[in-house]
Amino acid sequence: MAEFKTHKNRLLFLICFLWLAVSCNPTQVNETKIFKCGQRNKEGLISTPTAPLIGESNFGEFPWTIDISKDNEVFCVGSLIHPKVVLSAAQCFLRQPHKELIKLRAGIWDREDNNERYPYQERSIEKTITHPAEDPRQYSYDIALVIVNEPFIVADHINTICLPPANYETPNGTISYATGWGRKLLFGEYIHTSERMKRVTLTTLNMEICERELNTQLHRTAMCAVGLNGLNGIDTCLGDGGGPLVSRIKEDEEIYHQIGITSFGRTCFSGIPGGYTNVAYLREWIDSQMKENGLEISTYLHE
């Protein structure tokens, strides 16, 4: 009888221990929580051992940003618009051999840290859809939809970004943010890719000003943004291609939509405009491709 009680007590202890482990584990997905697109975690989700440096984001701040890598080397970025769909740039995939080796990671922040409290999720490519009119010479239609082999599980640190309505016009001078792990500035020179997710603060430029600054004519599927003065020259750079350019939908809310996709640029230093694919201009194409592949568009609609 005493032996039975001992086994019973051990079983009860094990059950209680497992219940506590699950209920206290912050990496568990809260299935009862409603996740809406574009929710920025401005202050981050956890305290990090060292404060983010200038140009670095907080952990989980931009939960839609996707790391796109091969052989563990990041070469492009994307954004989650549906649990199974990543929005990125066509240039990242059209001339990329061995797509089966490409990995897409959601929820990653520090690429050198494998023990983050909120683990990232990794997927591979099931299908890529690029715009048939993409032309690198004109910087036009640089857009791709990547359908992954298995849906990402939405959580506090992994979420979709909203998309603007078709043909929405972003006002000149709109404060926006670009994210990625591209090359970063150190001692006045751009060096290796960033370990932590970058946060680049930009302001949008209307087409007339941008074309004058770049001394070139741009295609209507492109838009421009420039790094703000006084931020140590931080801007998007090599390795940030395909990444999201987002802005707030309403001034008093931390809800964002993706206005651009990092596409081209002449320099990584702020002060010179960079080129981005105009998402609103191609919104109807995005919707049509989603529907053709049996995918809901509600995941990137702002209520």
Tab-separated table of N, CA and C in Angstrom, residues 101-193:
chain	number	residue	atom	x	y	z
A	101	LEU	N	17.617	24.473	-51.309
A	101	LEU	CA	18.532	24.720	-50.183
A	101	LEU	C	18.186	25.990	-49.411
A	102	ILE	N	17.256	26.761	-49.931
A	102	ILE	CA	16.886	28.022	-49.288
A	102	ILE	C	15.980	27.757	-48.089
A	103	LYS	N	16.277	28.424	-46.979
A	103	LYS	CA	15.477	28.322	-45.769
A	103	LYS	C	14.866	29.679	-45.436
A	104	LEU	N	13.645	29.650	-44.961
A	104	LEU	CA	12.955	30.869	-44.533
A	104	LEU	C	12.658	30.735	-43.049
A	105	ARG	N	13.069	31.744	-42.283
A	105	ARG	CA	12.917	31.685	-40.834
A	105	ARG	C	12.074	32.845	-40.334
A	106	ALA	N	11.088	32.520	-39.528
A	106	ALA	CA	10.244	33.523	-38.878
A	106	ALA	C	10.542	33.529	-37.387
A	107	GLY	N	10.456	34.706	-36.793
A	107	GLY	CA	10.675	34.801	-35.355
A	107	GLY	C	12.122	34.872	-34.942
A	108	ILE	N	13.027	34.986	-35.908
A	108	ILE	CA	14.451	35.077	-35.579
A	108	ILE	C	14.834	36.537	-35.374
A	109	TRP	N	15.756	36.784	-34.475
A	109	TRP	CA	16.215	38.149	-34.194
A	109	TRP	C	17.736	38.203	-34.240
A	110	ASP	N	18.395	37.463	-33.360
A	110	ASP	CA	19.855	37.382	-33.343
A	110	ASP	C	20.262	36.091	-34.046
A	111	ARG	N	20.882	36.208	-35.196
A	111	ARG	CA	21.239	35.040	-35.997
A	111	ARG	C	22.367	34.226	-35.389
A	112	GLU	N	23.056	34.780	-34.371
A	112	GLU	CA	24.154	34.067	-33.725
A	112	GLU	C	23.719	33.412	-32.419
A	113	ASP	N	22.462	33.610	-32.029
A	113	ASP	CA	21.967	33.082	-30.762
A	113	ASP	C	20.957	31.978	-31.037
A	114	ASN	N	21.308	30.751	-30.646
A	114	ASN	CA	20.429	29.608	-30.879
A	114	ASN	C	19.578	29.259	-29.664
A	115	ASN	N	19.627	30.092	-28.637
A	115	ASN	CA	18.921	29.782	-27.396
A	115	ASN	C	17.963	30.890	-26.978
A	116	GLU	N	17.374	31.572	-27.952
A	116	GLU	CA	16.424	32.625	-27.613
A	116	GLU	C	15.174	32.018	-26.989
A	117	ARG	N	14.579	32.738	-26.028
A	117	ARG	CA	13.428	32.222	-25.293
A	117	ARG	C	12.241	31.954	-26.211
A	118	TYR	N	12.099	32.735	-27.237
A	118	TYR	CA	11.048	32.516	-28.233
A	118	TYR	C	11.727	31.934	-29.475
A	119	PRO	N	11.666	30.640	-29.686
A	119	PRO	CA	12.412	30.033	-30.796
A	119	PRO	C	11.851	30.408	-32.162
A	120	TYR	N	12.742	30.484	-33.148
A	120	TYR	CA	12.296	30.772	-34.507
A	120	TYR	C	11.718	29.511	-35.145
A	121	GLN	N	11.014	29.682	-36.243
A	121	GLN	CA	10.460	28.574	-37.013
A	121	GLN	C	11.074	28.615	-38.415
A	122	GLU	N	11.424	27.454	-38.928
A	122	GLU	CA	12.096	27.365	-40.222
A	122	GLU	C	11.260	26.569	-41.218
A	123	ARG	N	11.172	27.081	-42.434
A	123	ARG	CA	10.436	26.411	-43.492
A	123	ARG	C	11.271	26.402	-44.772
A	124	SER	N	10.843	25.587	-45.727
A	124	SER	CA	11.474	25.557	-47.047
A	124	SER	C	10.450	25.975	-48.105
A	125	ILE	N	10.914	26.105	-49.332
A	125	ILE	CA	10.063	26.621	-50.406
A	125	ILE	C	9.247	25.505	-51.055
A	126	GLU	N	7.960	25.743	-51.157
A	126	GLU	CA	7.081	24.850	-51.916
A	126	GLU	C	6.881	25.387	-53.333
A	127	LYS	N	6.755	26.731	-53.437
A	127	LYS	CA	6.496	27.340	-54.741
A	127	LYS	C	6.870	28.814	-54.702
A	128	THR	N	7.463	29.322	-55.765
A	128	THR	CA	7.732	30.750	-55.880
A	128	THR	C	6.944	31.313	-57.061
A	129	ILE	N	6.384	32.503	-56.856
A	129	ILE	CA	5.614	33.182	-57.896
A	129	ILE	C	6.230	34.566	-58.081
A	130	THR	N	6.789	34.825	-59.241
A	130	THR	CA	7.361	36.132	-59.530
A	130	THR	C	6.538	36.807	-60.617
A	131	HIS	N	6.561	38.113	-60.601
A	131	HIS	CA	5.776	38.845	-61.602
A	131	HIS	C	6.396	38.636	-62.981
A	132	PRO	N	5.588	38.274	-63.980
A	132	PRO	CA	6.138	37.981	-65.311
A	132	PRO	C	6.780	39.181	-65.994
A	133	ALA	N	6.451	40.399	-65.546
A	133	ALA	CA	7.002	41.600	-66.188
A	133	ALA	C	8.251	42.119	-65.480
A	134	GLU	N	8.774	41.377	-64.524
A	134	GLU	CA	9.956	41.846	-63.783
A	134	GLU	C	11.105	42.153	-64.734
A	135	ASP	N	11.705	43.333	-64.569
A	135	ASP	CA	12.794	43.773	-65.434
A	135	ASP	C	13.838	44.495	-64.576
A	136	PRO	N	14.985	43.846	-64.323
A	136	PRO	CA	16.002	44.465	-63.468
A	136	PRO	C	16.610	45.729	-64.059
A	137	ARG	N	16.557	45.872	-65.378
A	137	ARG	CA	17.132	47.065	-66.002
A	137	ARG	C	16.305	48.309	-65.712
A	138	GLN	N	15.004	48.120	-65.522
A	138	GLN	CA	14.120	49.245	-65.235
A	138	GLN	C	13.691	49.282	-63.763
A	139	TYR	N	14.207	48.345	-62.969
A	139	TYR	CA	13.810	48.234	-61.556
A	139	TYR	C	12.287	48.139	-61.439
A	140	SER	N	11.690	47.324	-62.275
A	140	SER	CA	10.231	47.260	-62.325
A	140	SER	C	9.714	45.875	-61.930
A	141	TYR	N	8.532	45.867	-61.322
A	141	TYR	CA	7.826	44.636	-60.949
A	141	TYR	C	8.704	43.677	-60.143
A	142	ASP	N	9.508	44.239	-59.272
A	142	ASP	CA	10.416	43.408	-58.460
A	142	ASP	C	9.650	42.871	-57.250
A	143	ILE	N	8.891	41.827	-57.481
A	143	ILE	CA	8.022	41.281	-56.437
A	143	ILE	C	7.905	39.773	-56.585
A	144	ALA	N	7.824	39.075	-55.454
A	144	ALA	CA	7.676	37.623	-55.453
A	144	ALA	C	6.825	37.197	-54.266
A	145	LEU	N	6.059	36.149	-54.479
A	145	LEU	CA	5.339	35.481	-53.403
A	145	LEU	C	5.958	34.100	-53.236
A	146	VAL	N	6.319	33.761	-52.017
A	146	VAL	CA	6.923	32.460	-51.731
A	146	VAL	C	5.954	31.665	-50.869
A	147	ILE	N	5.482	30.544	-51.394
A	147	ILE	CA	4.620	29.655	-50.622
A	147	ILE	C	5.513	28.621	-49.952
A	148	VAL	N	5.420	28.531	-48.633
A	148	VAL	CA	6.290	27.628	-47.883
A	148	VAL	C	5.652	26.255	-47.738
A	149	ASN	N	6.470	25.279	-47.398
A	149	ASN	CA	6.012	23.888	-47.370
A	149	ASN	C	5.041	23.598	-46.228
A	150	GLU	N	5.092	24.410	-45.189
A	150	GLU	CA	4.240	24.200	-44.014
A	150	GLU	C	3.939	25.558	-43.397
A	151	PRO	N	2.711	25.802	-42.966
A	151	PRO	CA	2.390	27.125	-42.418
A	151	PRO	C	3.228	27.464	-41.189
A	152	PHE	N	3.622	28.729	-41.090
A	152	PHE	CA	4.222	29.208	-39.854
A	152	PHE	C	3.123	29.296	-38.796
A	153	ILE	N	3.481	29.041	-37.561
A	153	ILE	CA	2.531	29.146	-36.457
A	153	ILE	C	2.603	30.555	-35.900
A	154	VAL	N	1.520	31.291	-36.009
A	154	VAL	CA	1.481	32.678	-35.545
A	154	VAL	C	1.593	32.722	-34.028
A	155	ALA	N	2.402	33.655	-33.534
A	155	ALA	CA	2.631	33.810	-32.100
A	155	ALA	C	2.972	35.271	-31.832
A	156	ASP	N	3.324	35.579	-30.593
A	156	ASP	CA	3.653	36.965	-30.259
A	156	ASP	C	4.808	37.494	-31.105
A	157	HIS	N	5.783	36.639	-31.409
A	157	HIS	CA	6.971	37.076	-32.146
A	157	HIS	C	6.930	36.707	-33.625
A	158	ILE	N	5.801	36.128	-34.067
A	158	ILE	CA	5.634	35.745	-35.470
A	158	ILE	C	4.221	36.135	-35.893
A	159	ASN	N	4.127	37.088	-36.795
A	159	ASN	CA	2.798	37.569	-37.182
A	159	ASN	C	2.849	38.149	-38.595
A	160	THR	N	1.696	38.346	-39.177
A	160	THR	CA	1.628	38.886	-40.535
A	160	THR	C	1.622	40.414	-40.521
A	161	ILE	N	2.000	40.992	-41.643
A	161	ILE	CA	1.954	42.437	-41.838
A	161	ILE	C	0.736	42.773	-42.695
A	162	CYS	N	0.105	43.882	-42.420
A	162	CYS	CA	-1.024	44.332	-43.251
A	162	CYS	C	-0.487	44.877	-44.579
A	163	LEU	N	-1.322	44.862	-45.585
A	163	LEU	CA	-0.982	45.479	-46.875
A	163	LEU	C	-1.930	46.641	-47.129
A	164	PRO	N	-1.438	47.698	-47.767
A	164	PRO	CA	-2.297	48.854	-48.050
A	164	PRO	C	-3.293	48.529	-49.154
A	165	PRO	N	-4.359	49.312	-49.263
A	165	PRO	CA	-5.329	49.098	-50.352
A	165	PRO	C	-4.669	49.312	-51.714
A	166	ALA	N	-5.272	48.751	-52.733
A	166	ALA	CA	-4.753	48.917	-54.098
A	166	ALA	C	-4.663	50.396	-54.444
A	167	ASN	N	-3.502	50.769	-55.015
A	167	ASN	CA	-3.238	52.129	-55.492
A	167	ASN	C	-3.224	53.182	-54.378
A	168	TYR	N	-3.048	52.750	-53.154
A	168	TYR	CA	-2.879	53.699	-52.053
A	168	TYR	C	-1.622	54.537	-52.301
A	169	GLU	N	-1.702	55.820	-52.071
A	169	GLU	CA	-0.560	56.711	-52.277
A	169	GLU	C	0.019	57.127	-50.930
A	170	THR	N	1.239	56.715	-50.683
A	170	THR	CA	1.909	57.081	-49.447
A	170	THR	C	2.304	58.551	-49.499
A	171	PRO	N	1.917	59.337	-48.514
A	171	PRO	CA	2.258	60.765	-48.532
A	171	PRO	C	3.768	60.989	-48.502
A	172	ASN	N	4.215	62.008	-49.191
A	172	ASN	CA	5.628	62.373	-49.178
A	172	ASN	C	6.044	62.698	-47.741
A	173	GLY	N	7.219	62.196	-47.336
A	173	GLY	CA	7.719	62.480	-45.998
A	173	GLY	C	7.197	61.559	-44.914
A	174	THR	N	6.558	60.452	-45.290
A	174	THR	CA	6.052	59.500	-44.304
A	174	THR	C	7.205	58.771	-43.623
A	175	ILE	N	7.199	58.762	-42.289
A	175	ILE	CA	8.216	58.020	-41.535
A	175	ILE	C	7.937	56.532	-41.689
A	176	SER	N	8.958	55.793	-42.044
A	176	SER	CA	8.800	54.365	-42.281
A	176	SER	C	10.016	53.607	-41.754
A	177	TYR	N	9.883	52.279	-41.689
A	177	TYR	CA	10.961	51.438	-41.160
A	177	TYR	C	11.228	50.277	-42.108
A	178	ALA	N	12.500	50.016	-42.342
A	178	ALA	CA	12.922	48.848	-43.104
A	178	ALA	C	13.670	47.922	-42.153
A	179	THR	N	13.518	46.616	-42.348
A	179	THR	CA	14.175	45.650	-41.468
A	179	THR	C	14.910	44.601	-42.291
A	180	GLY	N	15.917	43.994	-41.674
A	180	GLY	CA	16.692	42.958	-42.333
A	180	GLY	C	17.985	42.693	-41.602
A	181	TRP	N	18.827	41.850	-42.198
A	181	TRP	CA	20.124	41.501	-41.606
A	181	TRP	C	21.261	41.818	-42.581
A	182	GLY	N	21.057	42.812	-43.430
A	182	GLY	CA	22.067	43.162	-44.421
A	182	GLY	C	23.312	43.780	-43.799
A	183	ARG	N	24.212	44.208	-44.663
A	183	ARG	CA	25.485	44.766	-44.199
A	183	ARG	C	25.255	45.981	-43.313
A	184	LYS	N	26.157	46.180	-42.375
A	184	LYS	CA	25.998	47.273	-41.418
A	184	LYS	C	27.265	48.121	-41.355
A	185	LEU	N	27.100	49.274	-40.747
A	185	LEU	CA	28.178	50.256	-40.662
A	185	LEU	C	29.020	50.022	-39.414
A	186	LEU	N	30.351	50.043	-39.555
A	186	LEU	CA	31.268	49.942	-38.423
A	186	LEU	C	32.501	50.778	-38.721
A	187	PHE	N	32.764	51.740	-37.856
A	187	PHE	CA	33.915	52.632	-38.015
A	187	PHE	C	33.925	53.304	-39.390
A	188	GLY	N	32.734	53.697	-39.842
A	188	GLY	CA	32.631	54.444	-41.087
A	188	GLY	C	32.593	53.609	-42.335
A	189	GLU	N	32.655	52.269	-42.198
A	189	GLU	CA	32.619	51.410	-43.378
A	189	GLU	C	31.578	50.317	-43.193
A	190	TYR	N	30.947	49.908	-44.294
A	190	TYR	CA	29.987	48.823	-44.245
A	190	TYR	C	30.737	47.502	-44.340
A	191	ILE	N	30.432	46.624	-43.377
A	191	ILE	CA	31.157	45.352	-43.318
A	191	ILE	C	30.176	44.181	-43.436
A	192	HIS	N	30.416	43.142	-42.647
A	192	HIS	CA	29.621	41.924	-42.740
A	192	HIS	C	28.157	42.152	-42.359
A	193	THR	N	27.345	41.147	-42.643
A	193	THR	CA	25.924	41.254	-42.341
A	193	THR	C	25.704	41.373	-40.843
